[in-house]
CSV table of C-alpha atoms in Angstrom, one decimal:
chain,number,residue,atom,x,y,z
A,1,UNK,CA,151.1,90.2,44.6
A,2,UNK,CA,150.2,86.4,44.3
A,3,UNK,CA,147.7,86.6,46.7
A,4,UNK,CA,145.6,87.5,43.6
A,5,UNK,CA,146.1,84.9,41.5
A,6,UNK,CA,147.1,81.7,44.0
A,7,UNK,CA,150.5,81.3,41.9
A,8,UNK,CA,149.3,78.4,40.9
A,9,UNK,CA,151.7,77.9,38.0
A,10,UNK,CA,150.4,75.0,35.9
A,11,UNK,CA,152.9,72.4,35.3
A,12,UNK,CA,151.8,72.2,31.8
A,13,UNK,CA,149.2,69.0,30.7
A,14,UNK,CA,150.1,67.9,27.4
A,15,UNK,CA,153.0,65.4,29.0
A,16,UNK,CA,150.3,63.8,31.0
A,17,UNK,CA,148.0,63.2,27.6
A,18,UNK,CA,150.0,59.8,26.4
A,19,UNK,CA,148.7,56.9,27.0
A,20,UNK,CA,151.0,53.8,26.5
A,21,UNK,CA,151.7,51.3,28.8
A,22,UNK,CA,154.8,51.2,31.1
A,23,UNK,CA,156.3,48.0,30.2
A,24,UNK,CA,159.6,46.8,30.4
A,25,UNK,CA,161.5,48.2,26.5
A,26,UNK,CA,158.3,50.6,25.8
A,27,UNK,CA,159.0,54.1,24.4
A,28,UNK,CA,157.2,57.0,25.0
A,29,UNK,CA,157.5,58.9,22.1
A,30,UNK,CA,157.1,62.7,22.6
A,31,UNK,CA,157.7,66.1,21.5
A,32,UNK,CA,158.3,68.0,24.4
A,33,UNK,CA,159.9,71.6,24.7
A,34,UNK,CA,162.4,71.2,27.2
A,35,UNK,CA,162.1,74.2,28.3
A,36,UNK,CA,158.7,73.8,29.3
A,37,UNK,CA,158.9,74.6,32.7
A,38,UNK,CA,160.5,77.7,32.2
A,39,UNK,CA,157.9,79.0,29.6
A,40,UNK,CA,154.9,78.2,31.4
A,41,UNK,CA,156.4,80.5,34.5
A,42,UNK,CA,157.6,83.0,32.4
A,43,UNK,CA,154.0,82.9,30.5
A,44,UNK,CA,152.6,84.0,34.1
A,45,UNK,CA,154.9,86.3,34.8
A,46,UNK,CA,153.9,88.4,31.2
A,47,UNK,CA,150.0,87.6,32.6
A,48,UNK,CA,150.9,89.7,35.2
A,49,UNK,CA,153.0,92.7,33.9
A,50,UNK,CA,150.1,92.9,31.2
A,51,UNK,CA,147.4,93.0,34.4
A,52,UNK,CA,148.9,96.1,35.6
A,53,UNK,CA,149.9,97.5,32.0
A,54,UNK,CA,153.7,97.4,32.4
A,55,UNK,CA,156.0,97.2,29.8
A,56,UNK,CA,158.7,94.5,30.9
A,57,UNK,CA,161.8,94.7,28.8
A,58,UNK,CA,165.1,92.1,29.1
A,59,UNK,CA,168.2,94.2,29.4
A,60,UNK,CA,171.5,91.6,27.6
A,61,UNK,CA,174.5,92.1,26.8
A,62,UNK,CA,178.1,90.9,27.6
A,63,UNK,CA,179.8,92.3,31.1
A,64,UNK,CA,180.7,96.0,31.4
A,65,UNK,CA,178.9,96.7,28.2
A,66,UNK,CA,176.3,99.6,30.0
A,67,UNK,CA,173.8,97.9,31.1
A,68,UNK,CA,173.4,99.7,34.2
A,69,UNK,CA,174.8,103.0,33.0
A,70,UNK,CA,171.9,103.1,30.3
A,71,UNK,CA,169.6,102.8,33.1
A,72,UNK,CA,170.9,105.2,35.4
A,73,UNK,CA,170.8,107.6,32.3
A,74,UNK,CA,167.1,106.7,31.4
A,75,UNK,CA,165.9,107.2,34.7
A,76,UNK,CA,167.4,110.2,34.8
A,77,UNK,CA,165.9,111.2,31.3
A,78,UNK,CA,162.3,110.2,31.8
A,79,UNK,CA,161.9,111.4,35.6
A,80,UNK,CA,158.8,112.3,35.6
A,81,UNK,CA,157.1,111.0,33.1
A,82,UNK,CA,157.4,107.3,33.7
A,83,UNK,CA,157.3,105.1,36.7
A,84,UNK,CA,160.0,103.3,36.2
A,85,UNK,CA,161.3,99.8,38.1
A,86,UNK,CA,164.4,97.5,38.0
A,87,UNK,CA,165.2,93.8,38.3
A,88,UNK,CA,168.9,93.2,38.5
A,89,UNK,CA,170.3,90.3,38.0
A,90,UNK,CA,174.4,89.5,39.2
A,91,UNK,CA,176.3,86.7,40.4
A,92,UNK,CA,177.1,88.6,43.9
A,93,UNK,CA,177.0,91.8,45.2
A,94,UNK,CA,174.0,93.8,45.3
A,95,UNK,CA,175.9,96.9,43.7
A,96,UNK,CA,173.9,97.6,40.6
A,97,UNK,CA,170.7,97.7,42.4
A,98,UNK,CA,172.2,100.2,44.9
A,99,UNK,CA,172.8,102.2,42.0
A,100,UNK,CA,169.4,102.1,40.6
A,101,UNK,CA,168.0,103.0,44.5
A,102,UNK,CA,170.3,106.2,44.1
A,103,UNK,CA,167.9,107.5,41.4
A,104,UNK,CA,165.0,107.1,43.5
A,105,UNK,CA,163.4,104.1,41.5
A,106,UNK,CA,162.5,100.7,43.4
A,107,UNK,CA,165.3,97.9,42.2
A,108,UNK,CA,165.4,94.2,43.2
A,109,UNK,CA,168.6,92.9,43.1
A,110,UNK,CA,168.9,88.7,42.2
A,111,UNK,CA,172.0,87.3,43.1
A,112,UNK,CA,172.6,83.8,41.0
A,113,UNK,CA,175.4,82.7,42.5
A,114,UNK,CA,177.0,80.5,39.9
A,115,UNK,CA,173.8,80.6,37.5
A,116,UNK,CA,175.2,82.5,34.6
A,117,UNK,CA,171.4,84.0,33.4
A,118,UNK,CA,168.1,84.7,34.5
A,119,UNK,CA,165.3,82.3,34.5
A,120,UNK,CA,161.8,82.7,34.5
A,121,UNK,CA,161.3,81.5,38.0
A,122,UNK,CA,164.5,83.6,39.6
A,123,UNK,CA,162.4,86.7,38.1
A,124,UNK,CA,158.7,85.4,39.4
A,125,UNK,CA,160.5,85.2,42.5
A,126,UNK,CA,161.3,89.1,42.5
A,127,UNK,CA,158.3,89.6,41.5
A,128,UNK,CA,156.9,89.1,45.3
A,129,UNK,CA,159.4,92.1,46.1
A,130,UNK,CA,158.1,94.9,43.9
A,131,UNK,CA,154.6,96.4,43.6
A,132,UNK,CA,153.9,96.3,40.0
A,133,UNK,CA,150.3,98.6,40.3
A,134,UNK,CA,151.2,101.9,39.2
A,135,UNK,CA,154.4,101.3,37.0
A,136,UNK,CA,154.8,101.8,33.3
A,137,UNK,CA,158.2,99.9,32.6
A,138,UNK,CA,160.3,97.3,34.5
A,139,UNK,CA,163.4,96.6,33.8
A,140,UNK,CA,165.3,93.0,34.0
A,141,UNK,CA,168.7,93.4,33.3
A,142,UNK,CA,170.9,89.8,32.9
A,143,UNK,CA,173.2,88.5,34.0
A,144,UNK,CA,176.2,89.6,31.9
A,145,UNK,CA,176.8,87.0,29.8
A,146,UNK,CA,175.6,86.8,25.4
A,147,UNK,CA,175.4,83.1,25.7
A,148,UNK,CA,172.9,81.6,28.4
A,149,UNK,CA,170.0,84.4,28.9
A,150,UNK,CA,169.5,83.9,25.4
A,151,UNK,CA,167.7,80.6,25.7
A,152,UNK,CA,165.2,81.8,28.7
A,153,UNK,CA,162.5,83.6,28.5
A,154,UNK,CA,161.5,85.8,31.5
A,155,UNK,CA,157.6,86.9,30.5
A,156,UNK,CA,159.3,90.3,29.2
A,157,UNK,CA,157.9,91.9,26.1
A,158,UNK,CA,161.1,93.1,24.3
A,159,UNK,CA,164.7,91.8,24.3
A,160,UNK,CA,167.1,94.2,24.4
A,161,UNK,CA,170.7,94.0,23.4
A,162,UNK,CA,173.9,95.9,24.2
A,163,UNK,CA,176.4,95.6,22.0
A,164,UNK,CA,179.3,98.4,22.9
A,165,UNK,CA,181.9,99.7,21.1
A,166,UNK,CA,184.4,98.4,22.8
A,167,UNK,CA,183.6,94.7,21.8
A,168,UNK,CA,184.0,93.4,18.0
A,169,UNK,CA,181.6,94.6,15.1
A,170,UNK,CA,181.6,90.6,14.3
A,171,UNK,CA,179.5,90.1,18.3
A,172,UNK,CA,176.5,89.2,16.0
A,173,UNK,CA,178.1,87.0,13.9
A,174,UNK,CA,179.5,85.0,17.1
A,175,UNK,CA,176.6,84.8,19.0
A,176,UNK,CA,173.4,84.5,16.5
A,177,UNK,CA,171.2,83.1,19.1
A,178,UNK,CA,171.6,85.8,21.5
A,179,UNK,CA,171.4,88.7,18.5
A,180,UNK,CA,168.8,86.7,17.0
A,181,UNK,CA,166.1,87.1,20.1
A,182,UNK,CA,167.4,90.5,20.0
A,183,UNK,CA,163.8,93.3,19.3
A,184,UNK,CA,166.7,96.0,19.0
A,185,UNK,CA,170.4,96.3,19.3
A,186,UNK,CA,171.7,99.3,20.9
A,187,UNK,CA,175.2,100.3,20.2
A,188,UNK,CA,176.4,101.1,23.6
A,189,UNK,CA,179.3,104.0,24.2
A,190,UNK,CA,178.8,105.4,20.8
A,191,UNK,CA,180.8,108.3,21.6
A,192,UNK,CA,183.4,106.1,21.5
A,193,UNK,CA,183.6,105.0,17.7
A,194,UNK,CA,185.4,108.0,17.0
A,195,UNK,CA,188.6,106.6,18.7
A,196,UNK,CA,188.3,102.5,18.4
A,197,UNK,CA,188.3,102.5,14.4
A,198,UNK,CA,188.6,98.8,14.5
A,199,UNK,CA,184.4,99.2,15.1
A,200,UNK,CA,182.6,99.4,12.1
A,201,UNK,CA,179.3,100.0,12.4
A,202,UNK,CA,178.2,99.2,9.0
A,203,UNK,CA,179.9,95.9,9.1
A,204,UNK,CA,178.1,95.1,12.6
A,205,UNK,CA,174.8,95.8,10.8
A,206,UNK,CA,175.1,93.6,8.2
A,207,UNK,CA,176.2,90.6,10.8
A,208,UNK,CA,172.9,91.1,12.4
A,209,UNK,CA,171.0,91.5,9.1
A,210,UNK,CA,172.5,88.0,7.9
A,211,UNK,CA,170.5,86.6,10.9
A,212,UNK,CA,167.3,87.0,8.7
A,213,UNK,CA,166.0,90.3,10.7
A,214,UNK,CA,165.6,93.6,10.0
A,215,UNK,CA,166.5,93.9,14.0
A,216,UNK,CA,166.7,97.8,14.2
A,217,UNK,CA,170.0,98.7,15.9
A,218,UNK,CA,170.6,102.5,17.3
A,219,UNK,CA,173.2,104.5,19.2
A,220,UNK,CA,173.6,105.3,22.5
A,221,UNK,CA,175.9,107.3,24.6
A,222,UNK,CA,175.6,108.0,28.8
A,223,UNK,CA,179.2,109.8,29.5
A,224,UNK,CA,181.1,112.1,27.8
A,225,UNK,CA,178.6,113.3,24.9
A,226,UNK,CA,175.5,111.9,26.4
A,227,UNK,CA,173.1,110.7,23.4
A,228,UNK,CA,169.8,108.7,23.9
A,229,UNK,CA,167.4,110.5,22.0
A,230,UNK,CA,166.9,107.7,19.7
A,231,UNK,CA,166.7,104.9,22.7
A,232,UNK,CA,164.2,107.4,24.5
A,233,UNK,CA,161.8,107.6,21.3
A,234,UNK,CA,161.9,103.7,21.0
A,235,UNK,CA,160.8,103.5,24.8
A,236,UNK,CA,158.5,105.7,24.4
A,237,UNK,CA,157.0,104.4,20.9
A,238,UNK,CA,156.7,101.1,23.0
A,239,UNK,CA,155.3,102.2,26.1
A,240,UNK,CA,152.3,103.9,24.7
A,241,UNK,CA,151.7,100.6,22.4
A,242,UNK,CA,151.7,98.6,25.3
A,243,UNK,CA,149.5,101.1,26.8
A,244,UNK,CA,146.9,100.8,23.9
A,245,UNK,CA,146.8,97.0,24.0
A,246,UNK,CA,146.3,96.8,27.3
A,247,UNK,CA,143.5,99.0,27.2
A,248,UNK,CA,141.6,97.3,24.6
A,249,UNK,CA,141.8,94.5,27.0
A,250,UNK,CA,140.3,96.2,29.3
A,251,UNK,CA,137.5,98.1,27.4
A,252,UNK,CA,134.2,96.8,28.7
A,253,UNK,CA,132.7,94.1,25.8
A,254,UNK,CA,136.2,92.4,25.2
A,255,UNK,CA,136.7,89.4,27.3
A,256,UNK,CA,139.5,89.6,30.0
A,257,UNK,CA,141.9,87.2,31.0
A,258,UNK,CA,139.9,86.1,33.9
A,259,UNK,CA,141.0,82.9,34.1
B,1,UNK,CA,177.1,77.1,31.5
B,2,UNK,CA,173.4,76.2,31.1
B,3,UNK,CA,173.1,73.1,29.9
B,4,UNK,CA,173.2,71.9,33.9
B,5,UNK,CA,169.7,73.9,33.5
B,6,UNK,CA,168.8,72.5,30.9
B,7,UNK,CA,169.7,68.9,32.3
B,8,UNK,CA,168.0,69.7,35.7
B,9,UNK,CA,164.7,70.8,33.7
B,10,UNK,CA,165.2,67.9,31.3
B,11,UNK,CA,164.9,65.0,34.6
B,12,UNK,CA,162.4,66.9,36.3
B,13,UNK,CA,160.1,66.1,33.1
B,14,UNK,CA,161.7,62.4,32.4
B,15,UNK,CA,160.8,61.4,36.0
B,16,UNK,CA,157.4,63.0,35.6
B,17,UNK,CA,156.9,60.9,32.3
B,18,UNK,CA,158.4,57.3,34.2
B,19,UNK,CA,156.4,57.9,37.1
B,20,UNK,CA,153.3,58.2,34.9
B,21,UNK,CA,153.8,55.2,33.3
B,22,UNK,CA,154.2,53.3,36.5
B,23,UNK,CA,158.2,52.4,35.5
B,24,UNK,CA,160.9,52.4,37.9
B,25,UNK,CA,163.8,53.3,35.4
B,26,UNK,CA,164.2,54.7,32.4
B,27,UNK,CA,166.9,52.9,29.5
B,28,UNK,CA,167.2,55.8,27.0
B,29,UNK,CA,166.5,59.2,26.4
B,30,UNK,CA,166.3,60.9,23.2
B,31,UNK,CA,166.5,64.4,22.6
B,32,UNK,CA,166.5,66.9,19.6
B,33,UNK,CA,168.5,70.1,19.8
B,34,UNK,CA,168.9,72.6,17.1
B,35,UNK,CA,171.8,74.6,16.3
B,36,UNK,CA,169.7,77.6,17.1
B,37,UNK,CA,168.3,76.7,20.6
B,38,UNK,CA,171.6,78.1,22.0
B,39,UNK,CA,172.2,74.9,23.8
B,40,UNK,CA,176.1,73.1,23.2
B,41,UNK,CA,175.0,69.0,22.8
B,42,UNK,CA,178.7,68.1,23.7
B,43,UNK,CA,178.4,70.3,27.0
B,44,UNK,CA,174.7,68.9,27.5
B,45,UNK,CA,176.1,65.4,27.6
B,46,UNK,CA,178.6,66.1,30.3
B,47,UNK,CA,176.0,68.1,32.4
B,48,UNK,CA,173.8,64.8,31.8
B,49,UNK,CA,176.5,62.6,33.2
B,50,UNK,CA,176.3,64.9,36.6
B,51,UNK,CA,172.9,65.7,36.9
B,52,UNK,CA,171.4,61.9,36.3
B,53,UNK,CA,173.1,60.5,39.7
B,54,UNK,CA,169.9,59.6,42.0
B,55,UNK,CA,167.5,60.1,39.3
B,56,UNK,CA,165.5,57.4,37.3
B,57,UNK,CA,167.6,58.2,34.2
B,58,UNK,CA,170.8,57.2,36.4
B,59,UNK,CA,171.7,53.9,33.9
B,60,UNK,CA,169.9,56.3,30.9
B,61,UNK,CA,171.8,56.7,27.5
B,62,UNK,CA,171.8,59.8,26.6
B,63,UNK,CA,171.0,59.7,22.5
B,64,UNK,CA,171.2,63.5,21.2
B,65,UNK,CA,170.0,64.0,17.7
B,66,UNK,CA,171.1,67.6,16.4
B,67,UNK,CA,168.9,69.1,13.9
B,68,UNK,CA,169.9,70.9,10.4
B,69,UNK,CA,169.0,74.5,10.0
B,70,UNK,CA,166.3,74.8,7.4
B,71,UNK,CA,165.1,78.6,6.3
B,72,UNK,CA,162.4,79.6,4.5
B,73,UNK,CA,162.4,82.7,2.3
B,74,UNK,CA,159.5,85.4,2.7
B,75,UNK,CA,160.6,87.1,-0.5
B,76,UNK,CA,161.2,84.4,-2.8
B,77,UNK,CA,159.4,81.5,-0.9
B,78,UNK,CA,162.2,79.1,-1.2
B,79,UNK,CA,163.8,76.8,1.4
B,80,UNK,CA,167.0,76.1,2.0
B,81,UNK,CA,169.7,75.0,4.4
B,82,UNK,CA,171.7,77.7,6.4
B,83,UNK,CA,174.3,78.3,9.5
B,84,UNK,CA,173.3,79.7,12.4
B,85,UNK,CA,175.5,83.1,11.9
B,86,UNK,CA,174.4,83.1,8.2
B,87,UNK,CA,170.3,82.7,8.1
B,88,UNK,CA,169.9,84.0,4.2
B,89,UNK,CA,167.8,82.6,1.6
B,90,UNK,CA,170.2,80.1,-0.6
B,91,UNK,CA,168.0,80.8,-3.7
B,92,UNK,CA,167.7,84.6,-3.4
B,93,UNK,CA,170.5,85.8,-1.6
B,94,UNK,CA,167.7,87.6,0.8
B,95,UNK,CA,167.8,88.0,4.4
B,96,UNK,CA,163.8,87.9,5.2
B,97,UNK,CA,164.1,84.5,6.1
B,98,UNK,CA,161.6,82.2,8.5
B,99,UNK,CA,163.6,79.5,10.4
B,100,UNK,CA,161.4,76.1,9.8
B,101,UNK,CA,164.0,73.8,11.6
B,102,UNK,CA,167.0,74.3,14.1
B,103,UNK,CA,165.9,76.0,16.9
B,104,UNK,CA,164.0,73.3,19.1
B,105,UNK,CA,165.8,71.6,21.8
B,106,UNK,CA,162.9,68.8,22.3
B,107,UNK,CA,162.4,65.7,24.8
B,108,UNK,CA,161.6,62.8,21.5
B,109,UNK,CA,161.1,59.7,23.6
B,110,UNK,CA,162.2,57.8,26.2
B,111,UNK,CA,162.7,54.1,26.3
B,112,UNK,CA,161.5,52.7,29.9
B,113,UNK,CA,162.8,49.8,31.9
B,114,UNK,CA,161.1,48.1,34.4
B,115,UNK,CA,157.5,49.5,36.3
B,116,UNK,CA,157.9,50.4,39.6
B,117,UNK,CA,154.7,49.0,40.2
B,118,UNK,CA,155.4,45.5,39.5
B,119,UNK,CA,158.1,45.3,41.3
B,120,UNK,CA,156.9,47.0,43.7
B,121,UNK,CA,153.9,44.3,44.6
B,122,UNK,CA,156.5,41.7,43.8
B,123,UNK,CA,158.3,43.1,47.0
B,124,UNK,CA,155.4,43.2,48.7
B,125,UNK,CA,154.4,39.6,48.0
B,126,UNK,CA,158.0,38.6,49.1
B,127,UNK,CA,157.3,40.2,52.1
B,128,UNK,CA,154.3,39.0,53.3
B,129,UNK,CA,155.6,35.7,52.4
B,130,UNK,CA,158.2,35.5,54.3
């Protein structure tokens, strides 16, 4: 895909713009974003999900908590109708992309080996593996973990985050940062809360309204009673505003990222 | 643990900046994190200690200054301290709240040693002397 654009990732100039001398004792004072590298990589990779009009969403959430199973269901749901892609990200084993292959829909599996989330660069990587022209969403799920992927950002256009019903209604209160880059909280195995009691939903709502954002959280449910209406609406609603921005990007008199 | 991440992403642009300036070490690194930037200073430290061996910031102090978390109110438009599980408005009680500090984890300055360049030439000299 590259071959288009060159890949030529700029390093990013503004370090380059100081100009005191190198002597012995001087300080260079700055105001760098350490995470500089990451964001100018992950900037590129948005560039090019919004070139071919796909919506890239970041699938979190701690281990075991439906990540995958969500997908399998909402591949299932919107066969069809969207042309649907998935980045997976694991430690080993390329299991959860096998599963994804099952349903028909092109997966790329990243194994991390001991990296414990998803950068920007592991994902423009993968990026060289999938064919990007004709899809309408793309999936990245993380690494399961609700402390590191939190502080990377891939290029996606929504963070999504699992919290199930087996875990504590307090997950939001223990991890802000990951709940705060949260654009909506599912609440995973729903058809659960019937028999775990100690999950309140109300209570998990108000630890994720005490980080300052009216984050919208719904339910979801892939086994027993399946239930994703509400995730499927939210897709949707997102998809076809992706679709309209893009669009008017590409409407003849507005000026295109040519660059 | 990220914070080796972090670390590795941190030297990349320290070595850019000493290379820049023509020095061959660098004496101190300082850093800003924010409670919010999801990054554990005590944990970065350690991954410091690892990741600096063969680097210019090898003999580097690491000096970490960690940020307060300030929030502005959107509803009653005061500011006010908060923690990072707890981001409401201390005035109002409200939660449509704008973070105005805590979530940067930024490179501050660095305090170079000697240029490269000079001693490089003085090797040089040597050399051709002798």
């Amino acid at each position: 895909m590259c071959e288009t654009c060159g890949c030529t990732v700029t390093p990013g100039n503004a370090h380059l713009a100081h100009e005191t001398t190198g002597r012995p004792g001087a300080t260079v004072e700055l105001l760098h974003d350490l995470l500089a590298a990451n964001d100018q990589v992950a900037l590129h990779n948005r560039a090019h999900f919004d070139e071919y009009g796909v919506l890239a969403i970041n699938l979190m959430s701690s281990p075991g908590a439906g990540k995958t199973s969500l997908l399998e269901a909402t591949i299932e749901a919107l066969q069809g109708r969207y042309r649907i892609a998935v980045i997976e990200g694991d430690l080993e084993t390329d299991n959860d992309a096998a599963r994804i292959r099952a349903h028909g829909v092109p997966a790329v599996q990243i194994t991390t080996g001991t990296a414990c989330h998803l950068d920007a660069h592991l994902v423009h990587r993968a990026l060289h593996d999938l064919a990007l022209a004709g899809l309408d969403l793309l999936f990245i799920e993380n690494v399961g973990n609700l402390v590191c992927p939190a502080s990377f950002d891939l290029g996606q256009h929504r963070n999504v985050v699992l919290l199930c019903a087996t875990e504590g209604d307090d997950k939001p209160a223990k991890y802000p940062v990951m709940f705060r880059a949260a654009d909506l909280v599912v609440l995973s195995k729903a058809d659960l809360l019937g028999v775990l009691e100690d999950f309140d939903p109300v209570r998990a709502a108000e630890a994720l309204r005490a980080l300052g954002r009216e984050t919208p959280m719904i339910r979801t449910a892939t086994r027993r009673v399946p239930s994703l209406d509400a995730w499927l609406a939210w897709l949707e609603h997102e998809v076809s505003a992706r679709r309209t921005l893009t669009t008017r990007r590409a409407s003849p008199g507005t000026a295109t990222a040519a660059a | 643990m990220h914070e080796l991440s972090v670390c590795q992403s941190l030297l990349d642009e320290v070595t850019k900046i000493a290379t820049s300036q023509g020095a061959g070490a660098v004496a101190r690194i300082t850093l800003e994190i924010g409670p919010l930037s999801g990054v554990e200073p005590e944990l970065l430290a350690r991954a410091f200690e690892i990741a600096r061996a063969g680097t210019c910031a090898a003999r580097a102090t690491l000096s970490l200054q960690v940020l307060e978390i300030m929030v502005r109110c959107t509803e009653c438009g005061a500011s006010s301290r908060a923690l990072p599980n707890r981001l409401l408005c201390a005035a109002c009680g409200g939660y449509r709240t704008r973070v105005l500090e805590g979530d940067e984890l930024r490179l501050r300055a660095i305090e170079l040693d000697a240029p490269a360049a000079r001693s490089a030439a003085r090797a040089e000299r040597r050399e051709s002397g002798g």
